[in-house]
Short mmCIF file of C-alpha atoms in Angstrom, two decimals:
data_model
loop_
_atom_site.label_atom_id
_atom_site.label_comp_id
_atom_site.label_asym_id
_atom_site.label_seq_id
_atom_site.Cartn_x
_atom_site.Cartn_y
_atom_site.Cartn_z
CA MET M 28 0.00 0.00 0.00
CA SER M 29 1.41 3.39 -0.97
CA SER M 30 1.55 6.20 1.55
CA LEU M 31 -1.12 8.10 -0.43
CA GLU M 32 -3.40 5.07 -0.43
CA ASP M 33 -2.75 4.60 3.29
CA GLU M 34 -3.73 8.22 3.99
CA VAL M 35 -6.91 7.89 1.90
CA MET M 36 -7.80 4.70 3.80
CA LYS M 37 -7.24 6.45 7.15
CA GLN M 38 -9.51 9.27 6.00
CA GLY M 39 -12.18 6.78 4.95
CA ASN M 40 -11.98 5.01 8.30
CA LEU M 41 -12.22 8.31 10.18
CA LEU M 42 -15.21 9.46 8.15
CA ARG M 43 -16.93 6.10 8.63
CA ASP M 44 -16.32 6.24 12.39
CA GLN M 45 -17.81 9.77 12.44
CA GLY M 46 -20.92 8.55 10.64
CA ASP M 47 -20.14 10.29 7.33
CA PHE M 48 -20.78 7.22 5.21
CA ASP M 49 -20.97 9.11 1.91
CA GLY M 50 -17.60 10.72 2.61
CA ALA M 51 -16.15 7.37 3.62
CA ILE M 52 -17.43 5.75 0.43
CA ALA M 53 -15.81 8.52 -1.62
CA ALA M 54 -12.49 8.01 0.19
CA TYR M 55 -12.57 4.24 -0.21
CA THR M 56 -13.46 4.63 -3.87
CA GLU M 57 -10.39 6.84 -4.30
CA ALA M 58 -8.25 4.20 -2.57
CA ILE M 59 -9.64 1.59 -4.97
CA ARG M 60 -8.75 3.85 -7.90
CA LEU M 61 -5.19 4.12 -6.56
CA ASN M 62 -4.82 0.36 -6.13
CA PRO M 63 -7.69 -1.80 -7.41
CA GLN M 64 -5.90 -4.99 -6.30
CA ASP M 65 -5.97 -4.08 -2.59
CA ALA M 66 -8.83 -5.74 -0.72
CA GLN M 67 -8.95 -3.32 2.22
CA PRO M 68 -10.76 -0.42 0.54
CA TYR M 69 -13.42 -2.76 -0.83
CA SER M 70 -14.01 -4.07 2.67
CA GLY M 71 -14.19 -0.58 4.15
CA ARG M 72 -16.53 0.65 1.44
CA GLY M 73 -18.69 -2.44 1.90
CA ARG M 74 -19.04 -1.68 5.62
CA ALA M 75 -20.00 1.92 4.82
CA TYR M 76 -22.62 0.74 2.32
CA LEU M 77 -23.92 -1.67 4.96
CA ARG M 78 -24.36 1.20 7.42
CA LYS M 79 -26.40 3.00 4.73
CA ASP M 80 -28.55 -0.11 4.22
CA GLU M 81 -27.36 -0.39 0.61
CA LEU M 82 -27.10 -4.13 0.89
CA ASP M 83 -26.50 -5.01 -2.77
CA LYS M 84 -23.52 -2.67 -2.94
CA ALA M 85 -22.25 -3.90 0.44
CA ILE M 86 -22.40 -7.52 -0.66
CA ALA M 87 -20.66 -6.76 -3.97
CA ASP M 88 -17.82 -4.95 -2.22
CA CYS M 89 -17.46 -7.54 0.52
CA ASN M 90 -17.23 -10.30 -2.09
CA LYS M 91 -14.58 -8.47 -4.12
CA PRO M 92 -11.60 -9.46 -1.89
CA TYR M 93 -12.42 -13.14 -2.42
CA ARG M 94 -12.34 -12.64 -6.19
CA LEU M 95 -8.99 -10.84 -5.94
CA ILE M 96 -7.27 -13.81 -4.28
CA ARG M 97 -8.59 -16.42 -6.71
#
């Protein structure tokens, strides 16, 4: 993980913890853009979608890490 990606992930985690799920989703999406092969931002974004009750998006993101390792 690059330092930029790490900072974007930290921002996403902070926003999620503060209840800003839309902001967190935007940060995790940026982290995915920076490194689409890293599973962590998909997991974080999936948790944020779950908190917004966007279950289809949450499931898709939470399944993505399994597809990356296959």
